Amino acid sequence: MPLPPSSSTFLLAIDEALTLLPGLPNDVAAHILSFLPYSHHCRLKPTCKSWYIFLSSQTLLYLRRHCLSHLLCIFPEDPHISSPFLFDPENLAWRPLPPMPCNPHEYGLCNFTSISLGPHIYVLGGSLFDTRSFPLDRPSPSSSAFRYNFLTSSWDRLAPMLSPRGSFACAAIPSSDQIIVAGGGSRHTMFRAAGSRICSVERYDVERDEWEALDGLPRFRAGCVGFTVSGDGKEKEFWVMGGYGESRTLSGVFPVDEYYKDAVVMELKENGGGKWTEVGDMWEEGERPRLGKIVVVEDEEGGRPAIFMLDDNDILRYNMALNCWQKESSVPRRAPYKSSFGFVVLNGELHVMTIVNGIDSTDTRRSRQQKRAGTLFIQIYHPRKKTWRSLVTKPPFQQPLDFSSTVMCTIRL
């Protein structure tokens, strides 16, 4: 496998003074080191100067393009004050990432969106409190955008969104190196009701670091989910599902959201987005109160993806032709009533995560921190094989994860 000019230059540069593995040419040693799991790189960099340079280079990402690890990035709290972590499910390894740059006037960031595009993680928008606003106890939506650079292990501040928003739909468009966002509002996790809603849609161009306004959603919509549908190797449609719009009050006092049962679809074009098409209700009245957590399993051949929803203890699959949800399977081990679930897709498998205590483990000498954080129990479903398996790991967090507010995204490195 020939290396690109930049990689060849790098290996030649370190060959004169440094050696990756004694007794081996650097190009061979580089291929060997590239198979090391990414989650272990931060511990291996201090081994020697040549390893630090190589494990921090663009060459490594190029060599790993055929052996990428599918990792999970977890944001347990406000990323300005609490470090996010990368989790490698294959090696049960955790790696901390540095917190985002802090603004002394802002605090309590939540309901933001994290998404990966290439070898970067983007953190967009959210809802927070600002000491410069009035009243102080009223949350405000954020328009901020950050990107984590895995080569420099640092955060970059990007151009802000045109409209501040939290709890919005978001999807990456890898074929054009863009990100699209839709809807959202100002709701904060401290206030389960109220908050603003918007219908604006924007597209971010990574190369130009610019946001472009597209046609807005047909209705105000927040708390929604977004994903793209591909065809012929390119993203053809942007789907926005569920969420809430208008609200009503009970007894004239308690605000209650009116949740959507439908979806809307935008045709993606190279010179801009197309018009929105409304899809009818996906379930009957009284079948379920609102959309559950959604994950998308991409088709390996570039066809239409498989969309799954976690509804209580059941996993449902979306039938696009019939516009309805059909039961796929049930979670083998049911969690306690009202406990929170995490739901992500890694390597084409559905991961249902929950924090439990009392799981049997070979490690009986647990620290106090691990006892406080509990045990992360992951039940894994393979959609093609229709089989379940499970794994257990000790999360490095100070407190148990609350999956109702934890933000997660996956990335291949």
mmCIF file of C-alpha atoms in Angstrom:
data_model
loop_
_atom_site.group_PDB
_atom_site.id
_atom_site.type_symbol
_atom_site.label_atom_id
_atom_site.label_comp_id
_atom_site.label_asym_id
_atom_site.label_seq_id
_atom_site.Cartn_x
_atom_site.Cartn_y
_atom_site.Cartn_z
ATOM 1 C CA MET A 1 0.000 0.000 0.000
ATOM 2 C CA PRO A 2 1.801 3.174 -1.143
ATOM 3 C CA LEU A 3 1.861 6.109 1.189
ATOM 4 C CA PRO A 4 0.817 9.626 0.113
ATOM 5 C CA PRO A 5 3.646 12.160 -0.427
ATOM 6 C CA SER A 6 3.097 13.746 2.990
ATOM 7 C CA SER A 7 3.334 10.335 4.705
ATOM 8 C CA SER A 8 6.492 9.385 2.813
ATOM 9 C CA THR A 9 8.051 12.728 3.755
ATOM 10 C CA PHE A 10 7.173 12.161 7.401
ATOM 11 C CA LEU A 11 8.694 8.673 7.510
ATOM 12 C CA LEU A 12 11.845 9.898 5.750
ATOM 13 C CA ALA A 13 12.172 12.763 8.216
ATOM 14 C CA ILE A 14 12.089 10.578 11.310
ATOM 15 C CA ASP A 15 14.228 7.879 9.649
ATOM 16 C CA GLU A 16 17.345 10.034 9.825
ATOM 17 C CA ALA A 17 17.258 10.628 13.575
ATOM 18 C CA LEU A 18 14.513 8.505 15.173
ATOM 19 C CA THR A 19 13.362 4.900 14.922
ATOM 20 C CA LEU A 20 9.841 3.637 15.480
ATOM 21 C CA LEU A 21 10.766 -0.011 16.116
ATOM 22 C CA PRO A 22 14.429 -1.091 16.315
ATOM 23 C CA GLY A 23 15.460 -3.457 13.537
ATOM 24 C CA LEU A 24 12.570 -2.577 11.233
ATOM 25 C CA PRO A 25 12.242 0.060 8.496
ATOM 26 C CA ASN A 26 10.025 2.913 9.578
ATOM 27 C CA ASP A 27 7.457 2.266 6.848
ATOM 28 C CA VAL A 28 6.974 -1.311 8.094
ATOM 29 C CA ALA A 29 6.946 -0.200 11.733
ATOM 30 C CA ALA A 30 4.370 2.464 10.905
ATOM 31 C CA HIS A 31 1.999 -0.161 9.479
ATOM 32 C CA ILE A 32 2.432 -2.293 12.614
ATOM 33 C CA LEU A 33 1.787 0.595 15.002
ATOM 34 C CA SER A 34 -1.252 1.703 13.002
ATOM 35 C CA PHE A 35 -3.099 -1.468 14.152
ATOM 36 C CA LEU A 36 -2.904 -0.424 17.811
ATOM 37 C CA PRO A 37 -6.414 0.442 19.117
ATOM 38 C CA TYR A 38 -6.958 4.185 19.051
ATOM 39 C CA SER A 39 -8.198 4.202 22.644
ATOM 40 C CA HIS A 40 -4.674 3.226 23.807
ATOM 41 C CA HIS A 41 -2.770 5.899 21.871
ATOM 42 C CA CYS A 42 -2.753 8.512 24.642
ATOM 43 C CA ARG A 43 -0.978 6.042 26.961
ATOM 44 C CA LEU A 44 1.513 5.011 24.288
ATOM 45 C CA LYS A 45 2.564 8.483 23.131
ATOM 46 C CA PRO A 46 4.939 9.077 26.095
ATOM 47 C CA THR A 47 6.896 5.895 25.210
ATOM 48 C CA CYS A 48 9.403 7.825 23.098
ATOM 49 C CA LYS A 49 9.679 10.878 20.888
ATOM 50 C CA SER A 50 9.227 8.994 17.598
ATOM 51 C CA TRP A 51 6.035 7.316 18.839
ATOM 52 C CA TYR A 52 4.647 10.649 20.042
ATOM 53 C CA ILE A 53 5.291 12.227 16.626
ATOM 54 C CA PHE A 54 3.861 9.302 14.693
ATOM 55 C CA LEU A 55 0.756 8.817 16.877
ATOM 56 C CA SER A 56 -0.015 12.546 16.496
ATOM 57 C CA SER A 57 0.421 12.674 12.719
ATOM 58 C CA GLN A 58 -1.889 12.672 9.719
ATOM 59 C CA THR A 59 0.034 9.617 8.540
ATOM 60 C CA LEU A 60 -1.567 7.518 11.268
ATOM 61 C CA LEU A 61 -5.099 8.436 10.165
ATOM 62 C CA TYR A 62 -4.206 7.537 6.587
ATOM 63 C CA LEU A 63 -2.775 4.153 7.547
ATOM 64 C CA ARG A 64 -5.750 3.353 9.790
ATOM 65 C CA ARG A 65 -8.333 3.924 7.046
ATOM 66 C CA HIS A 66 -8.775 0.127 6.652
ATOM 67 C CA CYS A 67 -8.770 -0.719 10.382
ATOM 68 C CA LEU A 68 -10.768 2.097 11.925
ATOM 69 C CA SER A 69 -12.136 1.643 15.436
ATOM 70 C CA HIS A 70 -15.785 2.588 15.944
ATOM 71 C CA LEU A 71 -15.742 4.559 19.191
ATOM 72 C CA LEU A 72 -18.384 6.168 21.355
ATOM 73 C CA CYS A 73 -17.915 9.732 22.631
ATOM 74 C CA ILE A 74 -19.881 10.439 25.825
ATOM 75 C CA PHE A 75 -20.604 13.919 27.217
ATOM 76 C CA PRO A 76 -21.913 13.264 30.755
ATOM 77 C CA GLU A 77 -22.450 16.946 31.629
ATOM 78 C CA ASP A 78 -21.612 20.461 30.475
ATOM 79 C CA PRO A 79 -18.451 19.897 28.365
ATOM 80 C CA HIS A 80 -17.051 23.247 29.493
ATOM 81 C CA ILE A 81 -16.474 21.866 32.985
ATOM 82 C CA SER A 82 -16.670 18.082 32.609
ATOM 83 C CA SER A 83 -14.372 16.100 30.335
ATOM 84 C CA PRO A 84 -16.013 13.964 27.645
ATOM 85 C CA PHE A 85 -14.739 10.402 27.241
ATOM 86 C CA LEU A 86 -14.097 8.081 24.328
ATOM 87 C CA PHE A 87 -15.200 4.500 24.899
ATOM 88 C CA ASP A 88 -13.834 1.578 22.870
ATOM 89 C CA PRO A 89 -16.337 -1.317 23.260
ATOM 90 C CA GLU A 90 -14.041 -3.857 21.605
ATOM 91 C CA ASN A 91 -11.212 -3.273 24.095
ATOM 92 C CA LEU A 92 -13.350 -1.950 26.990
ATOM 93 C CA ALA A 93 -11.007 1.040 27.138
ATOM 94 C CA TRP A 94 -11.799 4.633 28.120
ATOM 95 C CA ARG A 95 -9.921 7.760 27.078
ATOM 96 C CA PRO A 96 -10.620 11.278 28.417
ATOM 97 C CA LEU A 97 -10.788 14.291 26.130
ATOM 98 C CA PRO A 98 -10.048 17.849 27.314
ATOM 99 C CA PRO A 99 -13.006 20.082 28.258
ATOM 100 C CA MET A 100 -14.203 22.687 25.778
ATOM 101 C CA PRO A 101 -13.018 26.313 26.109
ATOM 102 C CA CYS A 102 -14.876 27.971 28.958
ATOM 103 C CA ASN A 103 -16.811 31.244 28.890
ATOM 104 C CA PRO A 104 -16.942 32.739 32.422
ATOM 105 C CA HIS A 105 -20.398 34.232 31.731
ATOM 106 C CA GLU A 106 -22.069 31.001 30.609
ATOM 107 C CA TYR A 107 -22.845 27.814 32.530
ATOM 108 C CA GLY A 108 -25.124 24.781 32.575
ATOM 109 C CA LEU A 109 -24.872 23.879 28.887
ATOM 110 C CA CYS A 110 -27.218 21.025 27.932
ATOM 111 C CA ASN A 111 -29.376 19.832 25.031
ATOM 112 C CA PHE A 112 -26.501 20.462 22.631
ATOM 113 C CA THR A 113 -25.725 18.121 19.751
ATOM 114 C CA SER A 114 -22.482 16.252 19.118
ATOM 115 C CA ILE A 115 -21.770 14.738 15.719
ATOM 116 C CA SER A 116 -18.738 13.327 13.936
ATOM 117 C CA LEU A 117 -17.606 14.180 10.432
ATOM 118 C CA GLY A 118 -14.338 12.661 9.298
ATOM 119 C CA PRO A 119 -11.730 12.575 12.098
ATOM 120 C CA HIS A 120 -13.439 15.374 14.039
ATOM 121 C CA ILE A 121 -16.210 15.753 16.609
ATOM 122 C CA TYR A 122 -18.461 18.807 16.444
ATOM 123 C CA VAL A 123 -20.404 20.239 19.393
ATOM 124 C CA LEU A 124 -23.215 22.539 18.290
ATOM 125 C CA GLY A 125 -25.684 24.798 20.052
ATOM 126 C CA GLY A 126 -27.486 23.880 23.242
ATOM 127 C CA SER A 127 -29.286 25.654 26.062
ATOM 128 C CA LEU A 128 -27.483 27.466 28.883
ATOM 129 C CA PHE A 129 -27.621 30.216 31.459
ATOM 130 C CA ASP A 130 -25.865 33.538 30.856
ATOM 131 C CA THR A 131 -24.977 35.898 33.696
ATOM 132 C CA ARG A 132 -25.310 38.821 31.276
ATOM 133 C CA SER A 133 -28.965 38.093 30.509
ATOM 134 C CA PHE A 134 -32.102 38.963 32.499
ATOM 135 C CA PRO A 135 -33.750 37.307 34.275
ATOM 136 C CA LEU A 136 -30.813 35.208 35.394
ATOM 137 C CA ASP A 137 -32.853 32.032 35.904
ATOM 138 C CA ARG A 138 -34.145 31.939 32.316
ATOM 139 C CA PRO A 139 -32.125 29.684 29.966
ATOM 140 C CA SER A 140 -31.080 30.901 26.547
ATOM 141 C CA PRO A 141 -30.329 28.974 23.344
ATOM 142 C CA SER A 142 -26.726 28.951 22.149
ATOM 143 C CA SER A 143 -25.382 29.424 18.614
ATOM 144 C CA SER A 144 -21.821 28.333 19.420
ATOM 145 C CA ALA A 145 -19.983 25.686 17.411
ATOM 146 C CA PHE A 146 -16.821 23.819 18.411
ATOM 147 C CA ARG A 147 -14.731 21.130 16.769
ATOM 148 C CA TYR A 148 -12.357 18.715 18.468
ATOM 149 C CA ASN A 149 -9.172 18.057 16.485
ATOM 150 C CA PHE A 150 -7.781 14.608 17.272
ATOM 151 C CA LEU A 151 -4.405 15.419 15.710
ATOM 152 C CA THR A 152 -3.708 18.390 17.976
ATOM 153 C CA SER A 153 -5.893 17.162 20.885
ATOM 154 C CA SER A 154 -7.491 20.592 21.074
ATOM 155 C CA TRP A 155 -10.793 22.375 20.510
ATOM 156 C CA ASP A 156 -11.353 24.884 17.703
ATOM 157 C CA ARG A 157 -14.024 27.566 17.884
ATOM 158 C CA LEU A 158 -16.013 27.720 14.639
ATOM 159 C CA ALA A 159 -18.366 30.234 13.078
ATOM 160 C CA PRO A 160 -21.585 30.388 15.152
ATOM 161 C CA MET A 161 -24.913 29.219 13.766
ATOM 162 C CA LEU A 162 -27.184 31.876 12.277
ATOM 163 C CA SER A 163 -29.941 30.998 14.775
ATOM 164 C CA PRO A 164 -29.214 29.914 18.363
ATOM 165 C CA ARG A 165 -30.836 26.563 19.170
ATOM 166 C CA GLY A 166 -30.822 23.512 21.399
ATOM 167 C CA SER A 167 -32.729 20.194 21.189
ATOM 168 C CA PHE A 168 -32.572 20.175 17.400
ATOM 169 C CA ALA A 169 -32.237 17.727 14.513
ATOM 170 C CA CYS A 170 -28.752 17.347 13.068
ATOM 171 C CA ALA A 171 -27.055 15.166 10.447
ATOM 172 C CA ALA A 172 -23.697 14.992 8.688
ATOM 173 C CA ILE A 173 -23.339 15.012 4.901
ATOM 174 C CA PRO A 174 -19.924 13.348 4.378
ATOM 175 C CA SER A 175 -20.049 13.427 0.565
ATOM 176 C CA SER A 176 -19.988 17.241 0.564
ATOM 177 C CA ASP A 177 -18.257 17.745 3.940
ATOM 178 C CA GLN A 178 -21.252 19.549 5.415
ATOM 179 C CA ILE A 179 -23.543 19.464 8.456
ATOM 180 C CA ILE A 180 -27.253 20.311 8.422
ATOM 181 C CA VAL A 181 -29.350 21.386 11.429
ATOM 182 C CA ALA A 182 -33.108 21.965 11.734
ATOM 183 C CA GLY A 183 -35.550 23.243 14.322
ATOM 184 C CA GLY A 184 -34.784 23.448 18.020
ATOM 185 C CA GLY A 185 -35.449 25.834 20.863
ATOM 186 C CA SER A 186 -34.285 27.057 24.261
ATOM 187 C CA ARG A 187 -35.552 24.304 26.588
ATOM 188 C CA HIS A 188 -33.193 23.394 29.435
ATOM 189 C CA THR A 189 -33.034 20.091 31.332
ATOM 190 C CA MET A 190 -33.792 21.975 34.571
ATOM 191 C CA PHE A 191 -37.185 22.954 33.112
ATOM 192 C CA ARG A 192 -39.044 20.034 31.553
ATOM 193 C CA ALA A 193 -41.581 22.333 29.886
ATOM 194 C CA ALA A 194 -41.818 25.781 28.276
ATOM 195 C CA GLY A 195 -38.968 27.216 26.211
ATOM 196 C CA SER A 196 -39.001 28.573 22.667
ATOM 197 C CA ARG A 197 -39.315 26.680 19.360
ATOM 198 C CA ILE A 198 -37.991 27.599 15.935
ATOM 199 C CA CYS A 199 -38.333 26.252 12.400
ATOM 200 C CA SER A 200 -35.113 27.547 10.788
ATOM 201 C CA VAL A 201 -32.760 25.211 8.897
ATOM 202 C CA GLU A 202 -29.040 25.790 8.256
ATOM 203 C CA ARG A 203 -26.196 24.018 6.521
ATOM 204 C CA TYR A 204 -22.556 24.294 7.597
ATOM 205 C CA ASP A 205 -19.721 24.115 5.076
ATOM 206 C CA VAL A 206 -16.620 22.740 6.811
ATOM 207 C CA GLU A 207 -14.120 24.000 4.234
ATOM 208 C CA ARG A 208 -15.428 27.587 4.236
ATOM 209 C CA ASP A 209 -16.441 27.653 7.919
ATOM 210 C CA GLU A 210 -19.763 29.236 6.946
ATOM 211 C CA TRP A 211 -23.436 28.653 7.731
ATOM 212 C CA GLU A 212 -26.070 28.963 5.003
ATOM 213 C CA ALA A 213 -29.810 29.358 5.628
ATOM 214 C CA LEU A 214 -32.104 26.858 3.889
ATOM 215 C CA ASP A 215 -35.903 26.654 3.615
ATOM 216 C CA GLY A 216 -37.379 26.376 7.101
ATOM 217 C CA LEU A 217 -39.445 23.503 8.471
ATOM 218 C CA PRO A 218 -43.188 23.591 7.714
ATOM 219 C CA ARG A 219 -43.893 24.090 11.453
ATOM 220 C CA PHE A 220 -42.060 25.026 14.629
ATOM 221 C CA ARG A 221 -40.360 21.856 15.896
ATOM 222 C CA ALA A 222 -37.962 21.136 18.770
ATOM 223 C CA GLY A 223 -36.748 17.936 20.449
ATOM 224 C CA CYS A 224 -36.644 16.266 17.035
ATOM 225 C CA VAL A 225 -34.281 13.750 15.424
ATOM 226 C CA GLY A 226 -32.491 14.117 12.087
ATOM 227 C CA PHE A 227 -30.727 11.724 9.707
ATOM 228 C CA THR A 228 -29.855 11.448 6.021
ATOM 229 C CA VAL A 229 -30.912 8.795 3.514
ATOM 230 C CA SER A 230 -28.406 7.914 0.797
ATOM 231 C CA GLY A 231 -28.665 6.737 -2.763
ATOM 232 C CA ASP A 232 -25.961 6.038 -5.343
ATOM 233 C CA GLY A 233 -23.316 6.716 -2.695
ATOM 234 C CA LYS A 234 -24.558 10.239 -1.922
ATOM 235 C CA GLU A 235 -26.930 11.711 0.646
ATOM 236 C CA LYS A 236 -30.249 12.329 -1.120
ATOM 237 C CA GLU A 237 -32.691 13.212 1.664
ATOM 238 C CA PHE A 238 -32.662 14.832 5.094
ATOM 239 C CA TRP A 239 -35.320 13.460 7.433
ATOM 240 C CA VAL A 240 -36.630 15.179 10.571
ATOM 241 C CA MET A 241 -38.775 13.014 12.859
ATOM 242 C CA GLY A 242 -40.880 13.603 15.942
ATOM 243 C CA GLY A 243 -40.312 16.420 18.390
ATOM 244 C CA TYR A 244 -42.790 18.857 19.879
ATOM 245 C CA GLY A 245 -44.354 22.084 18.643
ATOM 246 C CA GLU A 246 -47.235 23.837 20.324
ATOM 247 C CA SER A 247 -48.087 23.286 23.988
ATOM 248 C CA ARG A 248 -51.247 23.282 26.051
ATOM 249 C CA THR A 249 -51.892 23.647 29.755
ATOM 250 C CA LEU A 250 -53.540 21.358 32.264
ATOM 251 C CA SER A 251 -55.959 23.141 34.573
ATOM 252 C CA GLY A 252 -54.656 26.354 33.050
ATOM 253 C CA VAL A 253 -51.391 26.005 34.991
ATOM 254 C CA PHE A 254 -49.157 23.081 33.953
ATOM 255 C CA PRO A 255 -47.695 23.299 30.427
ATOM 256 C CA VAL A 256 -47.823 20.078 28.393
ATOM 257 C CA ASP A 257 -46.125 19.540 25.044
ATOM 258 C CA GLU A 258 -47.985 18.508 21.925
ATOM 259 C CA TYR A 259 -45.713 15.872 20.369
ATOM 260 C CA TYR A 260 -45.585 15.263 16.637
ATOM 261 C CA LYS A 261 -46.312 11.812 15.239
ATOM 262 C CA ASP A 262 -45.076 12.608 11.742
ATOM 263 C CA ALA A 263 -41.856 13.349 9.857
ATOM 264 C CA VAL A 264 -40.752 15.824 7.188
ATOM 265 C CA VAL A 265 -38.256 15.222 4.387
ATOM 266 C CA MET A 266 -36.015 17.613 2.436
ATOM 267 C CA GLU A 267 -34.371 16.658 -0.836
ATOM 268 C CA LEU A 268 -30.662 17.494 -0.680
ATOM 269 C CA LYS A 269 -29.142 19.271 -3.665
ATOM 270 C CA GLU A 270 -25.578 20.363 -4.390
ATOM 271 C CA ASN A 271 -26.537 24.028 -4.752
ATOM 272 C CA GLY A 272 -28.857 24.084 -1.759
ATOM 273 C CA GLY A 273 -31.705 22.264 -0.074
ATOM 274 C CA GLY A 274 -35.017 21.556 -1.770
ATOM 275 C CA LYS A 275 -38.572 21.863 -0.542
ATOM 276 C CA TRP A 276 -39.963 20.008 2.441
ATOM 277 C CA THR A 277 -42.346 17.080 1.996
ATOM 278 C CA GLU A 278 -44.565 16.087 4.900
ATOM 279 C CA VAL A 279 -44.879 12.411 5.828
ATOM 280 C CA GLY A 280 -48.075 11.350 7.568
ATOM 281 C CA ASP A 281 -48.440 10.090 11.124
ATOM 282 C CA MET A 282 -46.228 7.097 11.909
ATOM 283 C CA TRP A 283 -48.530 5.610 14.568
ATOM 284 C CA GLU A 284 -52.164 5.702 15.631
ATOM 285 C CA GLU A 285 -53.641 7.860 18.336
ATOM 286 C CA GLY A 286 -52.956 6.352 21.784
ATOM 287 C CA GLU A 287 -50.324 3.913 20.498
ATOM 288 C CA ARG A 288 -47.455 5.841 22.119
ATOM 289 C CA PRO A 289 -47.103 9.391 23.474
ATOM 290 C CA ARG A 290 -44.009 10.362 21.498
ATOM 291 C CA LEU A 291 -41.023 9.194 19.477
ATOM 292 C CA GLY A 292 -38.417 7.196 21.386
ATOM 293 C CA LYS A 293 -34.641 7.253 20.914
ATOM 294 C CA ILE A 294 -33.607 6.753 17.293
ATOM 295 C CA VAL A 295 -30.494 5.215 15.713
ATOM 296 C CA VAL A 296 -29.654 4.708 12.053
ATOM 297 C CA VAL A 297 -27.759 1.702 10.683
ATOM 298 C CA GLU A 298 -26.166 2.647 7.366
ATOM 299 C CA ASP A 299 -26.383 0.219 4.456
ATOM 300 C CA GLU A 300 -22.931 -1.080 3.502
ATOM 301 C CA GLU A 301 -23.794 -0.879 -0.198
ATOM 302 C CA GLY A 302 -24.984 2.728 -0.031
ATOM 303 C CA GLY A 303 -28.699 1.944 -0.070
ATOM 304 C CA ARG A 304 -31.431 3.110 2.285
ATOM 305 C CA PRO A 305 -30.487 2.812 5.955
ATOM 306 C CA ALA A 306 -32.357 0.871 8.628
ATOM 307 C CA ILE A 307 -33.949 3.111 11.274
ATOM 308 C CA PHE A 308 -34.563 1.710 14.759
ATOM 309 C CA MET A 309 -36.353 3.137 17.788
ATOM 310 C CA LEU A 310 -36.066 2.167 21.439
ATOM 311 C CA ASP A 311 -39.605 2.297 22.850
ATOM 312 C CA ASP A 312 -39.519 1.381 26.528
ATOM 313 C CA ASN A 313 -38.075 -2.183 26.417
ATOM 314 C CA ASP A 314 -38.909 -2.848 22.772
ATOM 315 C CA ILE A 315 -36.850 -2.174 19.648
ATOM 316 C CA LEU A 316 -38.910 -1.129 16.632
ATOM 317 C CA ARG A 317 -37.872 -0.860 12.973
ATOM 318 C CA TYR A 318 -39.257 1.862 10.716
ATOM 319 C CA ASN A 319 -40.933 0.690 7.519
ATOM 320 C CA MET A 320 -40.539 3.562 5.029
ATOM 321 C CA ALA A 321 -42.904 2.016 2.481
ATOM 322 C CA LEU A 322 -45.755 1.681 4.994
ATOM 323 C CA ASN A 323 -44.749 4.678 7.163
ATOM 324 C CA CYS A 324 -45.089 2.727 10.391
ATOM 325 C CA TRP A 325 -43.011 1.204 13.176
ATOM 326 C CA GLN A 326 -42.859 -2.586 13.466
ATOM 327 C CA LYS A 327 -41.524 -4.565 16.406
ATOM 328 C CA GLU A 328 -38.041 -5.968 15.811
ATOM 329 C CA SER A 329 -37.085 -7.403 19.218
ATOM 330 C CA SER A 330 -37.260 -6.872 22.978
ATOM 331 C CA VAL A 331 -34.408 -6.059 25.331
ATOM 332 C CA PRO A 332 -33.544 -9.333 27.149
ATOM 333 C CA ARG A 333 -32.892 -7.764 30.532
ATOM 334 C CA ARG A 334 -35.447 -5.156 31.425
ATOM 335 C CA ALA A 335 -34.252 -2.143 33.374
ATOM 336 C CA PRO A 336 -35.986 -0.894 36.541
ATOM 337 C CA TYR A 337 -39.054 1.277 36.032
ATOM 338 C CA LYS A 338 -38.282 4.855 34.912
ATOM 339 C CA SER A 339 -34.552 4.172 34.590
ATOM 340 C CA SER A 340 -32.827 5.880 31.669
ATOM 341 C CA PHE A 341 -31.437 4.086 28.618
ATOM 342 C CA GLY A 342 -28.675 5.000 26.188
ATOM 343 C CA PHE A 343 -29.196 3.889 22.597
ATOM 344 C CA VAL A 344 -26.435 4.016 19.944
ATOM 345 C CA VAL A 345 -25.212 2.030 16.952
ATOM 346 C CA LEU A 346 -21.611 0.789 16.739
ATOM 347 C CA ASN A 347 -20.245 -1.444 13.974
ATOM 348 C CA GLY A 348 -23.763 -2.056 12.693
ATOM 349 C CA GLU A 349 -25.022 -3.323 16.079
ATOM 350 C CA LEU A 350 -27.569 -1.672 18.388
ATOM 351 C CA HIS A 351 -26.235 -0.920 21.873
ATOM 352 C CA VAL A 352 -28.763 -0.502 24.690
ATOM 353 C CA MET A 353 -26.971 0.932 27.719
ATOM 354 C CA THR A 354 -28.009 1.386 31.308
ATOM 355 C CA ILE A 355 -26.344 1.941 34.679
ATOM 356 C CA VAL A 356 -26.937 -0.895 37.128
ATOM 357 C CA ASN A 357 -25.476 -2.260 40.351
ATOM 358 C CA GLY A 358 -24.782 -5.816 41.369
ATOM 359 C CA ILE A 359 -23.565 -7.137 37.996
ATOM 360 C CA ASP A 360 -21.274 -10.099 38.506
ATOM 361 C CA SER A 361 -17.689 -9.219 37.675
ATOM 362 C CA THR A 362 -14.268 -10.748 38.162
ATOM 363 C CA ASP A 363 -13.145 -7.451 39.656
ATOM 364 C CA THR A 364 -14.409 -7.446 43.241
ATOM 365 C CA ARG A 365 -12.062 -4.785 44.559
ATOM 366 C CA ARG A 366 -13.858 -1.702 43.364
ATOM 367 C CA SER A 367 -12.897 1.835 44.276
ATOM 368 C CA ARG A 368 -15.348 4.214 45.896
ATOM 369 C CA GLN A 369 -15.511 6.185 42.674
ATOM 370 C CA GLN A 370 -16.526 3.110 40.698
ATOM 371 C CA LYS A 371 -19.183 2.281 43.285
ATOM 372 C CA ARG A 372 -20.631 5.779 42.962
ATOM 373 C CA ALA A 373 -20.596 5.627 39.166
ATOM 374 C CA GLY A 374 -22.207 2.170 39.091
ATOM 375 C CA THR A 375 -21.694 -0.383 36.346
ATOM 376 C CA LEU A 376 -22.368 0.243 32.668
ATOM 377 C CA PHE A 377 -24.358 -2.725 31.362
ATOM 378 C CA ILE A 378 -24.617 -2.877 27.554
ATOM 379 C CA GLN A 379 -26.985 -5.207 25.712
ATOM 380 C CA ILE A 380 -26.058 -5.527 22.037
ATOM 381 C CA TYR A 381 -28.427 -6.553 19.236
ATOM 382 C CA HIS A 382 -27.298 -7.632 15.756
ATOM 383 C CA PRO A 383 -30.090 -6.716 13.270
ATOM 384 C CA ARG A 384 -29.040 -9.220 10.611
ATOM 385 C CA LYS A 385 -28.335 -12.184 12.871
ATOM 386 C CA LYS A 386 -31.262 -11.356 15.199
ATOM 387 C CA THR A 387 -29.060 -12.201 18.198
ATOM 388 C CA TRP A 388 -28.257 -10.544 21.522
ATOM 389 C CA ARG A 389 -25.064 -10.400 23.570
ATOM 390 C CA SER A 390 -23.915 -8.240 26.466
ATOM 391 C CA LEU A 391 -20.859 -6.706 28.050
ATOM 392 C CA VAL A 392 -20.039 -4.944 31.310
ATOM 393 C CA THR A 393 -17.589 -2.123 31.977
ATOM 394 C CA LYS A 394 -16.679 0.302 34.744
ATOM 395 C CA PRO A 395 -17.238 3.900 33.609
ATOM 396 C CA PRO A 396 -14.678 6.492 34.780
ATOM 397 C CA PHE A 397 -17.253 9.111 35.772
ATOM 398 C CA GLN A 398 -17.664 10.609 39.226
ATOM 399 C CA GLN A 399 -21.442 10.077 39.219
ATOM 400 C CA PRO A 400 -23.791 7.612 37.475
ATOM 401 C CA LEU A 401 -24.696 8.559 33.924
ATOM 402 C CA ASP A 402 -28.158 9.988 33.396
ATOM 403 C CA PHE A 403 -28.947 8.932 29.840
ATOM 404 C CA SER A 404 -31.923 11.292 29.695
ATOM 405 C CA SER A 405 -29.476 14.218 29.557
ATOM 406 C CA THR A 406 -26.177 12.577 28.472
ATOM 407 C CA VAL A 407 -25.134 13.485 24.925
ATOM 408 C CA MET A 408 -23.398 10.844 22.788
ATOM 409 C CA CYS A 409 -22.065 10.391 19.288
ATOM 410 C CA THR A 410 -19.955 7.807 17.469
ATOM 411 C CA ILE A 411 -16.758 8.320 15.485
ATOM 412 C CA ARG A 412 -14.390 6.131 13.464
ATOM 413 C CA LEU A 413 -10.683 6.622 14.203
#
